[in-house]
């Protein structure tokens, strides 16, 4: 068994799981269920994107956004540090691809830095076996997909997308809702590049069943990657040099078996 195969298995198991889809497909519901019902650590990139708009954030994009788009994207009121109005900013960027690119160039580097810290902390300090990252623009952001060992795409129909968005954001007109949906990459493209797909075109109970199914698949895959890498390491050491005798070899295999059991059946 080659060293490259060993590193590939271990490396894949250490990578976080990306969750993506499109606007109003149900990503947040999936992430919330994984966190509450399955006790998984979920990094919310959309929340990070909101936080960096605040002027007090340590890696704030506030000054750069106001400098690029003007004070017309700020909330009404007085004072030098009025908050950025996301609805006003959305009206500017969702109709103009070049404006959207300008905003992405300002925000994406900051979002990536904060995301990387948030997803590595539980792996290193919390000894989490899996970390999930809810990334709305996973495929739209160049190179971001390669950070993830597995990618979950939450899929639905355009009709359901539109009706959910209208219900969720009553302040938006029908045209603004369509602009937001059409500004994002095709769901068919994302589905074709997913590791696993969650179909959210039924009831909430149906979605919970889909989440349990996909979580089971991801858990087994992750355990397989870890166990394969561990077994490869133990067998490799045993074959290269086993000068400690037969009992030591049996001990190594027993330890490997325990690690396999622990990763397959622990949460």
PDB file of C-alpha atoms in Angstrom:
ATOM      1  CA  UNK A   1       0.000   0.000   0.000  1.00  0.00           C
ATOM      2  CA  UNK A   2       1.623   3.268  -1.129  1.00  0.00           C
ATOM      3  CA  UNK A   3       2.411   6.253   1.054  1.00  0.00           C
ATOM      4  CA  UNK A   4       0.459   8.512  -1.330  1.00  0.00           C
ATOM      5  CA  UNK A   5      -2.648   6.352  -0.829  1.00  0.00           C
ATOM      6  CA  UNK A   6      -2.219   6.639   2.947  1.00  0.00           C
ATOM      7  CA  UNK A   7      -1.898  10.436   2.870  1.00  0.00           C
ATOM      8  CA  UNK A   8      -4.863  10.700   0.476  1.00  0.00           C
ATOM      9  CA  UNK A   9      -7.090   8.737   2.866  1.00  0.00           C
ATOM     10  CA  UNK A  10      -6.002  10.643   5.968  1.00  0.00           C
ATOM     11  CA  UNK A  11      -6.112  14.012   4.189  1.00  0.00           C
ATOM     12  CA  UNK A  12      -9.650  13.443   2.934  1.00  0.00           C
ATOM     13  CA  UNK A  13     -10.874  12.517   6.407  1.00  0.00           C
ATOM     14  CA  UNK A  14      -9.444  15.741   7.862  1.00  0.00           C
ATOM     15  CA  UNK A  15     -11.157  18.029   5.349  1.00  0.00           C
ATOM     16  CA  UNK A  16     -14.457  19.650   6.375  1.00  0.00           C
ATOM     17  CA  UNK A  17     -17.786  18.933   4.676  1.00  0.00           C
ATOM     18  CA  UNK A  18     -19.180  21.776   2.557  1.00  0.00           C
ATOM     19  CA  UNK A  19     -22.930  22.452   2.454  1.00  0.00           C
ATOM     20  CA  UNK A  20     -24.221  24.562  -0.410  1.00  0.00           C
ATOM     21  CA  UNK A  21     -27.132  25.044  -2.773  1.00  0.00           C
ATOM     22  CA  UNK A  22     -28.832  28.251  -3.816  1.00  0.00           C
ATOM     23  CA  UNK A  23     -30.983  30.921  -2.240  1.00  0.00           C
ATOM     24  CA  UNK A  24     -34.057  29.481  -0.447  1.00  0.00           C
ATOM     25  CA  UNK A  25     -33.215  25.839  -1.159  1.00  0.00           C
ATOM     26  CA  UNK A  26     -33.024  25.017   2.566  1.00  0.00           C
ATOM     27  CA  UNK A  27     -29.293  25.152   3.411  1.00  0.00           C
ATOM     28  CA  UNK A  28     -29.925  26.852   6.747  1.00  0.00           C
ATOM     29  CA  UNK A  29     -32.527  24.251   7.741  1.00  0.00           C
ATOM     30  CA  UNK A  30     -30.083  21.457   6.908  1.00  0.00           C
ATOM     31  CA  UNK A  31     -27.283  23.129   8.871  1.00  0.00           C
ATOM     32  CA  UNK A  32     -29.554  23.780  11.843  1.00  0.00           C
ATOM     33  CA  UNK A  33     -30.691  20.133  11.883  1.00  0.00           C
ATOM     34  CA  UNK A  34     -27.105  18.852  11.758  1.00  0.00           C
ATOM     35  CA  UNK A  35     -26.227  21.115  14.678  1.00  0.00           C
ATOM     36  CA  UNK A  36     -29.297  20.498  16.870  1.00  0.00           C
ATOM     37  CA  UNK A  37     -30.322  16.944  15.989  1.00  0.00           C
ATOM     38  CA  UNK A  38     -26.900  15.403  15.291  1.00  0.00           C
ATOM     39  CA  UNK A  39     -24.655  17.525  17.567  1.00  0.00           C
ATOM     40  CA  UNK A  40     -22.368  18.536  14.705  1.00  0.00           C
ATOM     41  CA  UNK A  41     -20.251  21.687  14.546  1.00  0.00           C
ATOM     42  CA  UNK A  42     -21.469  23.885  11.668  1.00  0.00           C
ATOM     43  CA  UNK A  43     -19.669  27.017  10.483  1.00  0.00           C
ATOM     44  CA  UNK A  44     -22.158  29.529   9.018  1.00  0.00           C
ATOM     45  CA  UNK A  45     -20.357  31.476   6.290  1.00  0.00           C
ATOM     46  CA  UNK A  46     -23.425  33.644   5.657  1.00  0.00           C
ATOM     47  CA  UNK A  47     -23.251  34.801   9.283  1.00  0.00           C
ATOM     48  CA  UNK A  48     -19.562  35.605   8.785  1.00  0.00           C
ATOM     49  CA  UNK A  49     -20.478  37.634   5.678  1.00  0.00           C
ATOM     50  CA  UNK A  50     -22.940  39.642   7.782  1.00  0.00           C
ATOM     51  CA  UNK A  51     -20.441  40.198  10.588  1.00  0.00           C
ATOM     52  CA  UNK A  52     -17.683  41.639   8.393  1.00  0.00           C
ATOM     53  CA  UNK A  53     -20.079  44.384   7.241  1.00  0.00           C
ATOM     54  CA  UNK A  54     -20.042  45.824  10.759  1.00  0.00           C
ATOM     55  CA  UNK A  55     -17.525  48.649  11.278  1.00  0.00           C
ATOM     56  CA  UNK A  56     -16.400  47.209  14.645  1.00  0.00           C
ATOM     57  CA  UNK A  57     -15.430  43.810  13.227  1.00  0.00           C
ATOM     58  CA  UNK A  58     -11.637  43.201  13.431  1.00  0.00           C
ATOM     59  CA  UNK A  59     -11.514  42.278   9.718  1.00  0.00           C
ATOM     60  CA  UNK A  60     -14.262  44.660   8.616  1.00  0.00           C
ATOM     61  CA  UNK A  61     -15.082  45.366   4.959  1.00  0.00           C
ATOM     62  CA  UNK A  62     -17.120  48.445   5.932  1.00  0.00           C
ATOM     63  CA  UNK A  63     -14.778  51.200   4.741  1.00  0.00           C
ATOM     64  CA  UNK A  64     -13.943  49.454   1.463  1.00  0.00           C
ATOM     65  CA  UNK A  65     -17.636  48.857   0.646  1.00  0.00           C
ATOM     66  CA  UNK A  66     -18.658  52.442   1.423  1.00  0.00           C
ATOM     67  CA  UNK A  67     -15.677  53.691  -0.563  1.00  0.00           C
ATOM     68  CA  UNK A  68     -16.662  51.538  -3.554  1.00  0.00           C
ATOM     69  CA  UNK A  69     -20.463  51.850  -3.528  1.00  0.00           C
ATOM     70  CA  UNK A  70     -20.990  55.158  -1.777  1.00  0.00           C
ATOM     71  CA  UNK A  71     -23.098  56.197   1.194  1.00  0.00           C
ATOM     72  CA  UNK A  72     -26.267  55.267  -0.686  1.00  0.00           C
ATOM     73  CA  UNK A  73     -25.907  51.710   0.647  1.00  0.00           C
ATOM     74  CA  UNK A  74     -26.021  52.873   4.290  1.00  0.00           C
ATOM     75  CA  UNK A  75     -29.009  52.894   6.599  1.00  0.00           C
ATOM     76  CA  UNK A  76     -30.872  56.148   7.130  1.00  0.00           C
ATOM     77  CA  UNK A  77     -29.801  58.329  10.031  1.00  0.00           C
ATOM     78  CA  UNK A  78     -26.939  60.479  11.195  1.00  0.00           C
ATOM     79  CA  UNK A  79     -23.416  59.674  12.220  1.00  0.00           C
ATOM     80  CA  UNK A  80     -20.241  58.681  10.443  1.00  0.00           C
ATOM     81  CA  UNK A  81     -20.626  54.933  11.088  1.00  0.00           C
ATOM     82  CA  UNK A  82     -24.157  54.204   9.912  1.00  0.00           C
ATOM     83  CA  UNK A  83     -24.669  50.472   9.323  1.00  0.00           C
ATOM     84  CA  UNK A  84     -24.637  49.013   5.810  1.00  0.00           C
ATOM     85  CA  UNK A  85     -28.159  48.326   4.553  1.00  0.00           C
ATOM     86  CA  UNK A  86     -27.983  44.861   2.962  1.00  0.00           C
ATOM     87  CA  UNK A  87     -31.221  45.391   1.016  1.00  0.00           C
ATOM     88  CA  UNK A  88     -29.862  48.575  -0.601  1.00  0.00           C
ATOM     89  CA  UNK A  89     -26.539  46.879  -1.323  1.00  0.00           C
ATOM     90  CA  UNK A  90     -28.430  43.943  -2.844  1.00  0.00           C
ATOM     91  CA  UNK A  91     -30.334  46.257  -5.188  1.00  0.00           C
ATOM     92  CA  UNK A  92     -26.998  47.435  -6.564  1.00  0.00           C
ATOM     93  CA  UNK A  93     -25.181  44.125  -6.972  1.00  0.00           C
ATOM     94  CA  UNK A  94     -27.891  41.644  -7.977  1.00  0.00           C
ATOM     95  CA  UNK A  95     -28.695  43.566 -11.164  1.00  0.00           C
ATOM     96  CA  UNK A  96     -25.107  44.242 -12.212  1.00  0.00           C
ATOM     97  CA  UNK A  97     -22.541  41.442 -12.589  1.00  0.00           C
ATOM     98  CA  UNK A  98     -19.583  43.867 -12.479  1.00  0.00           C
ATOM     99  CA  UNK A  99     -20.816  45.419  -9.233  1.00  0.00           C
ATOM    100  CA  UNK A 100     -21.221  41.939  -7.796  1.00  0.00           C
ATOM    101  CA  UNK A 101     -17.636  41.106  -8.735  1.00  0.00           C
ATOM    102  CA  UNK A 102     -16.406  44.277  -7.044  1.00  0.00           C
ATOM    103  CA  UNK A 103     -18.197  43.343  -3.829  1.00  0.00           C
ATOM    104  CA  UNK A 104     -16.848  39.782  -3.995  1.00  0.00           C
ATOM    105  CA  UNK A 105     -13.285  41.058  -4.372  1.00  0.00           C
ATOM    106  CA  UNK A 106     -13.743  43.094  -1.192  1.00  0.00           C
ATOM    107  CA  UNK A 107     -15.523  40.516   0.946  1.00  0.00           C
ATOM    108  CA  UNK A 108     -14.331  37.077  -0.180  1.00  0.00           C
ATOM    109  CA  UNK A 109     -10.731  37.283   1.136  1.00  0.00           C
ATOM    110  CA  UNK A 110     -12.043  38.377   4.552  1.00  0.00           C
ATOM    111  CA  UNK A 111     -14.743  35.705   4.586  1.00  0.00           C
ATOM    112  CA  UNK A 112     -12.182  33.014   3.726  1.00  0.00           C
ATOM    113  CA  UNK A 113      -9.841  34.081   6.523  1.00  0.00           C
ATOM    114  CA  UNK A 114     -12.624  34.037   9.126  1.00  0.00           C
ATOM    115  CA  UNK A 115     -14.042  30.781   7.745  1.00  0.00           C
ATOM    116  CA  UNK A 116     -10.686  29.020   7.873  1.00  0.00           C
ATOM    117  CA  UNK A 117     -10.159  29.981  11.520  1.00  0.00           C
ATOM    118  CA  UNK A 118     -13.720  28.940  12.432  1.00  0.00           C
ATOM    119  CA  UNK A 119     -13.491  25.536  10.763  1.00  0.00           C
ATOM    120  CA  UNK A 120      -9.990  24.639  11.999  1.00  0.00           C
ATOM    121  CA  UNK A 121     -10.523  25.555  15.649  1.00  0.00           C
ATOM    122  CA  UNK A 122     -12.962  22.694  16.428  1.00  0.00           C
ATOM    123  CA  UNK A 123     -10.760  20.177  14.585  1.00  0.00           C
ATOM    124  CA  UNK A 124      -7.602  21.145  16.457  1.00  0.00           C
ATOM    125  CA  UNK A 125      -8.925  22.249  19.862  1.00  0.00           C
ATOM    126  CA  UNK A 126     -12.222  20.372  20.006  1.00  0.00           C
ATOM    127  CA  UNK A 127     -11.075  17.085  18.414  1.00  0.00           C
ATOM    128  CA  UNK A 128     -14.144  17.041  16.170  1.00  0.00           C
ATOM    129  CA  UNK A 129     -14.186  14.143  13.696  1.00  0.00           C
ATOM    130  CA  UNK A 130     -16.331  16.082  11.223  1.00  0.00           C
ATOM    131  CA  UNK A 131     -16.864  19.803  10.724  1.00  0.00           C
ATOM    132  CA  UNK A 132     -19.582  21.149   8.429  1.00  0.00           C
ATOM    133  CA  UNK A 133     -19.345  24.503   6.657  1.00  0.00           C
ATOM    134  CA  UNK A 134     -22.481  26.169   5.235  1.00  0.00           C
ATOM    135  CA  UNK A 135     -21.148  28.029   2.162  1.00  0.00           C
ATOM    136  CA  UNK A 136     -23.772  29.717  -0.062  1.00  0.00           C
ATOM    137  CA  UNK A 137     -21.261  30.553  -2.828  1.00  0.00           C
ATOM    138  CA  UNK A 138     -19.046  27.475  -2.595  1.00  0.00           C
ATOM    139  CA  UNK A 139     -18.909  26.868  -6.361  1.00  0.00           C
ATOM    140  CA  UNK A 140     -19.030  30.558  -7.278  1.00  0.00           C
ATOM    141  CA  UNK A 141     -15.880  31.292  -5.249  1.00  0.00           C
ATOM    142  CA  UNK A 142     -12.813  30.295  -7.236  1.00  0.00           C
ATOM    143  CA  UNK A 143     -10.899  27.383  -5.723  1.00  0.00           C
ATOM    144  CA  UNK A 144     -13.048  27.162  -2.588  1.00  0.00           C
ATOM    145  CA  UNK A 145     -14.430  23.720  -3.445  1.00  0.00           C
ATOM    146  CA  UNK A 146     -10.957  22.168  -3.038  1.00  0.00           C
ATOM    147  CA  UNK A 147     -10.993  22.911   0.701  1.00  0.00           C
ATOM    148  CA  UNK A 148     -13.695  20.295   1.254  1.00  0.00           C
ATOM    149  CA  UNK A 149     -13.437  16.526   1.294  1.00  0.00           C
ATOM    150  CA  UNK A 150     -17.170  16.148   0.600  1.00  0.00           C
ATOM    151  CA  UNK A 151     -19.762  18.569  -0.773  1.00  0.00           C
ATOM    152  CA  UNK A 152     -23.475  18.385   0.047  1.00  0.00           C
ATOM    153  CA  UNK A 153     -25.810  20.238  -2.336  1.00  0.00           C
ATOM    154  CA  UNK A 154     -29.334  21.085  -1.141  1.00  0.00           C
ATOM    155  CA  UNK A 155     -31.537  20.937  -4.229  1.00  0.00           C
ATOM    156  CA  UNK A 156     -35.104  22.023  -5.002  1.00  0.00           C
ATOM    157  CA  UNK A 157     -37.215  23.331  -7.905  1.00  0.00           C
ATOM    158  CA  UNK A 158     -37.116  26.938  -9.127  1.00  0.00           C
ATOM    159  CA  UNK A 159     -40.823  27.293  -8.356  1.00  0.00           C
ATOM    160  CA  UNK A 160     -40.263  26.315  -4.711  1.00  0.00           C
ATOM    161  CA  UNK A 161     -37.192  28.565  -4.533  1.00  0.00           C
ATOM    162  CA  UNK A 162     -39.259  31.539  -5.663  1.00  0.00           C
ATOM    163  CA  UNK A 163     -42.241  30.869  -3.367  1.00  0.00           C
ATOM    164  CA  UNK A 164     -39.971  30.337  -0.334  1.00  0.00           C
ATOM    165  CA  UNK A 165     -38.005  33.513  -1.032  1.00  0.00           C
ATOM    166  CA  UNK A 166     -41.188  35.584  -1.406  1.00  0.00           C
ATOM    167  CA  UNK A 167     -42.480  34.198   1.891  1.00  0.00           C
ATOM    168  CA  UNK A 168     -39.136  34.636   3.688  1.00  0.00           C
ATOM    169  CA  UNK A 169     -38.480  38.173   2.437  1.00  0.00           C
ATOM    170  CA  UNK A 170     -41.826  39.965   2.038  1.00  0.00           C
ATOM    171  CA  UNK A 171     -40.007  43.292   1.690  1.00  0.00           C
ATOM    172  CA  UNK A 172     -38.672  42.173  -1.708  1.00  0.00           C
ATOM    173  CA  UNK A 173     -40.658  42.575  -4.904  1.00  0.00           C
ATOM    174  CA  UNK A 174     -41.210  39.614  -7.246  1.00  0.00           C
ATOM    175  CA  UNK A 175     -38.631  41.104  -9.624  1.00  0.00           C
ATOM    176  CA  UNK A 176     -36.046  41.433  -6.844  1.00  0.00           C
ATOM    177  CA  UNK A 177     -36.650  37.815  -5.840  1.00  0.00           C
ATOM    178  CA  UNK A 178     -36.107  36.635  -9.414  1.00  0.00           C
ATOM    179  CA  UNK A 179     -32.957  38.778  -9.693  1.00  0.00           C
ATOM    180  CA  UNK A 180     -31.502  37.082  -6.613  1.00  0.00           C
ATOM    181  CA  UNK A 181     -32.307  33.597  -7.890  1.00  0.00           C
ATOM    182  CA  UNK A 182     -31.009  34.277 -11.400  1.00  0.00           C
ATOM    183  CA  UNK A 183     -27.805  35.890 -10.114  1.00  0.00           C
ATOM    184  CA  UNK A 184     -26.603  32.558  -8.727  1.00  0.00           C
ATOM    185  CA  UNK A 185     -25.051  29.625 -10.523  1.00  0.00           C
ATOM    186  CA  UNK A 186     -27.370  26.941 -11.898  1.00  0.00           C
ATOM    187  CA  UNK A 187     -28.457  24.332  -9.358  1.00  0.00           C
ATOM    188  CA  UNK A 188     -28.105  21.636 -12.035  1.00  0.00           C
ATOM    189  CA  UNK A 189     -24.390  22.482 -12.303  1.00  0.00           C
ATOM    190  CA  UNK A 190     -23.933  22.249  -8.535  1.00  0.00           C
ATOM    191  CA  UNK A 191     -25.842  18.962  -8.309  1.00  0.00           C
ATOM    192  CA  UNK A 192     -23.626  17.454 -11.018  1.00  0.00           C
ATOM    193  CA  UNK A 193     -20.530  18.208  -8.895  1.00  0.00           C
ATOM    194  CA  UNK A 194     -21.893  17.211  -5.495  1.00  0.00           C
ATOM    195  CA  UNK A 195     -20.634  14.313  -3.403  1.00  0.00           C
ATOM    196  CA  UNK A 196     -24.178  13.797  -2.166  1.00  0.00           C
ATOM    197  CA  UNK A 197     -27.492  15.608  -2.830  1.00  0.00           C
ATOM    198  CA  UNK A 198     -30.313  16.462  -0.412  1.00  0.00           C
ATOM    199  CA  UNK A 199     -33.610  16.926  -2.262  1.00  0.00           C
ATOM    200  CA  UNK A 200     -35.773  19.493  -0.494  1.00  0.00           C
ATOM    201  CA  UNK A 201     -38.939  19.471  -2.584  1.00  0.00           C
ATOM    202  CA  UNK A 202     -41.295  17.865  -0.059  1.00  0.00           C
ATOM    203  CA  UNK A 203     -42.440  18.436   3.523  1.00  0.00           C
ATOM    204  CA  UNK A 204     -40.200  19.311   6.457  1.00  0.00           C
ATOM    205  CA  UNK A 205     -40.528  15.697   7.658  1.00  0.00           C
ATOM    206  CA  UNK A 206     -39.280  14.506   4.257  1.00  0.00           C
ATOM    207  CA  UNK A 207     -36.305  16.841   4.581  1.00  0.00           C
ATOM    208  CA  UNK A 208     -35.447  15.469   8.035  1.00  0.00           C
ATOM    209  CA  UNK A 209     -35.433  11.939   6.574  1.00  0.00           C
ATOM    210  CA  UNK A 210     -33.091  13.107   3.779  1.00  0.00           C
ATOM    211  CA  UNK A 211     -30.769  14.761   6.303  1.00  0.00           C
ATOM    212  CA  UNK A 212     -30.547  11.583   8.399  1.00  0.00           C
ATOM    213  CA  UNK A 213     -29.787   9.552   5.268  1.00  0.00           C
ATOM    214  CA  UNK A 214     -27.046  11.906   4.084  1.00  0.00           C
ATOM    215  CA  UNK A 215     -25.545  12.267   7.564  1.00  0.00           C
ATOM    216  CA  UNK A 216     -25.288   8.478   7.776  1.00  0.00           C
ATOM    217  CA  UNK A 217     -23.533   8.319   4.402  1.00  0.00           C
ATOM    218  CA  UNK A 218     -21.060  11.055   5.366  1.00  0.00           C
ATOM    219  CA  UNK A 219     -20.371   9.501   8.758  1.00  0.00           C
ATOM    220  CA  UNK A 220     -19.624   6.099   7.222  1.00  0.00           C
ATOM    221  CA  UNK A 221     -17.439   7.646   4.515  1.00  0.00           C
ATOM    222  CA  UNK A 222     -15.488   9.665   7.068  1.00  0.00           C
ATOM    223  CA  UNK A 223     -14.988   6.624   9.280  1.00  0.00           C
ATOM    224  CA  UNK A 224     -13.816   4.608   6.283  1.00  0.00           C
ATOM    225  CA  UNK A 225     -11.241   7.246   5.349  1.00  0.00           C
ATOM    226  CA  UNK A 226      -9.875   7.467   8.892  1.00  0.00           C
ATOM    227  CA  UNK A 227      -9.842   3.717   9.418  1.00  0.00           C
ATOM    228  CA  UNK A 228      -8.242   2.987   6.053  1.00  0.00           C
ATOM    229  CA  UNK A 229      -5.486   5.489   6.736  1.00  0.00           C
ATOM    230  CA  UNK A 230      -4.903   4.167  10.241  1.00  0.00           C
ATOM    231  CA  UNK A 231      -4.867   0.531   9.162  1.00  0.00           C
ATOM    232  CA  UNK A 232      -2.509   1.385   6.307  1.00  0.00           C
ATOM    233  CA  UNK A 233      -0.139   3.040   8.773  1.00  0.00           C
ATOM    234  CA  UNK A 234      -0.208   0.123  11.224  1.00  0.00           C
ATOM    235  CA  UNK A 235       0.182  -2.542   8.540  1.00  0.00           C
ATOM    236  CA  UNK A 236       2.939  -0.526   6.901  1.00  0.00           C
ATOM    237  CA  UNK A 237       4.881  -0.264  10.167  1.00  0.00           C
ATOM    238  CA  UNK A 238       4.339  -3.961  10.873  1.00  0.00           C
ATOM    239  CA  UNK A 239       5.575  -5.009   7.418  1.00  0.00           C
ATOM    240  CA  UNK A 240       8.574  -2.686   7.339  1.00  0.00           C
ATOM    241  CA  UNK A 241       9.844  -3.593  10.760  1.00  0.00           C
ATOM    242  CA  UNK A 242       8.287  -5.803  13.401  1.00  0.00           C
ATOM    243  CA  UNK A 243      11.200  -6.550  15.690  1.00  0.00           C
ATOM    244  CA  UNK A 244       9.067  -6.532  18.816  1.00  0.00           C
ATOM    245  CA  UNK A 245       7.750 -10.067  18.357  1.00  0.00           C
ATOM    246  CA  UNK A 246       4.414 -11.681  17.699  1.00  0.00           C
ATOM    247  CA  UNK A 247       2.654 -10.307  20.772  1.00  0.00           C
ATOM    248  CA  UNK A 248       3.559  -6.737  19.799  1.00  0.00           C
ATOM    249  CA  UNK A 249       2.181  -7.353  16.315  1.00  0.00           C
ATOM    250  CA  UNK A 250      -1.075  -8.701  17.818  1.00  0.00           C
ATOM    251  CA  UNK A 251      -1.231  -5.622  20.044  1.00  0.00           C
ATOM    252  CA  UNK A 252      -0.881  -3.317  17.053  1.00  0.00           C
ATOM    253  CA  UNK A 253      -3.666  -5.097  15.203  1.00  0.00           C
ATOM    254  CA  UNK A 254      -5.896  -4.969  18.293  1.00  0.00           C
ATOM    255  CA  UNK A 255      -5.305  -1.221  18.592  1.00  0.00           C
ATOM    256  CA  UNK A 256      -6.125  -0.802  14.913  1.00  0.00           C
ATOM    257  CA  UNK A 257      -9.323  -2.818  15.410  1.00  0.00           C
ATOM    258  CA  UNK A 258     -10.323  -0.593  18.319  1.00  0.00           C
ATOM    259  CA  UNK A 259      -9.787   2.550  16.225  1.00  0.00           C
ATOM    260  CA  UNK A 260     -11.926   1.058  13.456  1.00  0.00           C
ATOM    261  CA  UNK A 261     -14.717   0.273  15.928  1.00  0.00           C
ATOM    262  CA  UNK A 262     -14.488   3.720  17.559  1.00  0.00           C
ATOM    263  CA  UNK A 263     -14.760   5.583  14.254  1.00  0.00           C
ATOM    264  CA  UNK A 264     -17.551   3.426  12.899  1.00  0.00           C
ATOM    265  CA  UNK A 265     -19.815   3.492  15.926  1.00  0.00           C
ATOM    266  CA  UNK A 266     -19.002   6.691  17.816  1.00  0.00           C
ATOM    267  CA  UNK A 267     -20.763   9.964  17.079  1.00  0.00           C
TER     268      UNK A 267
END
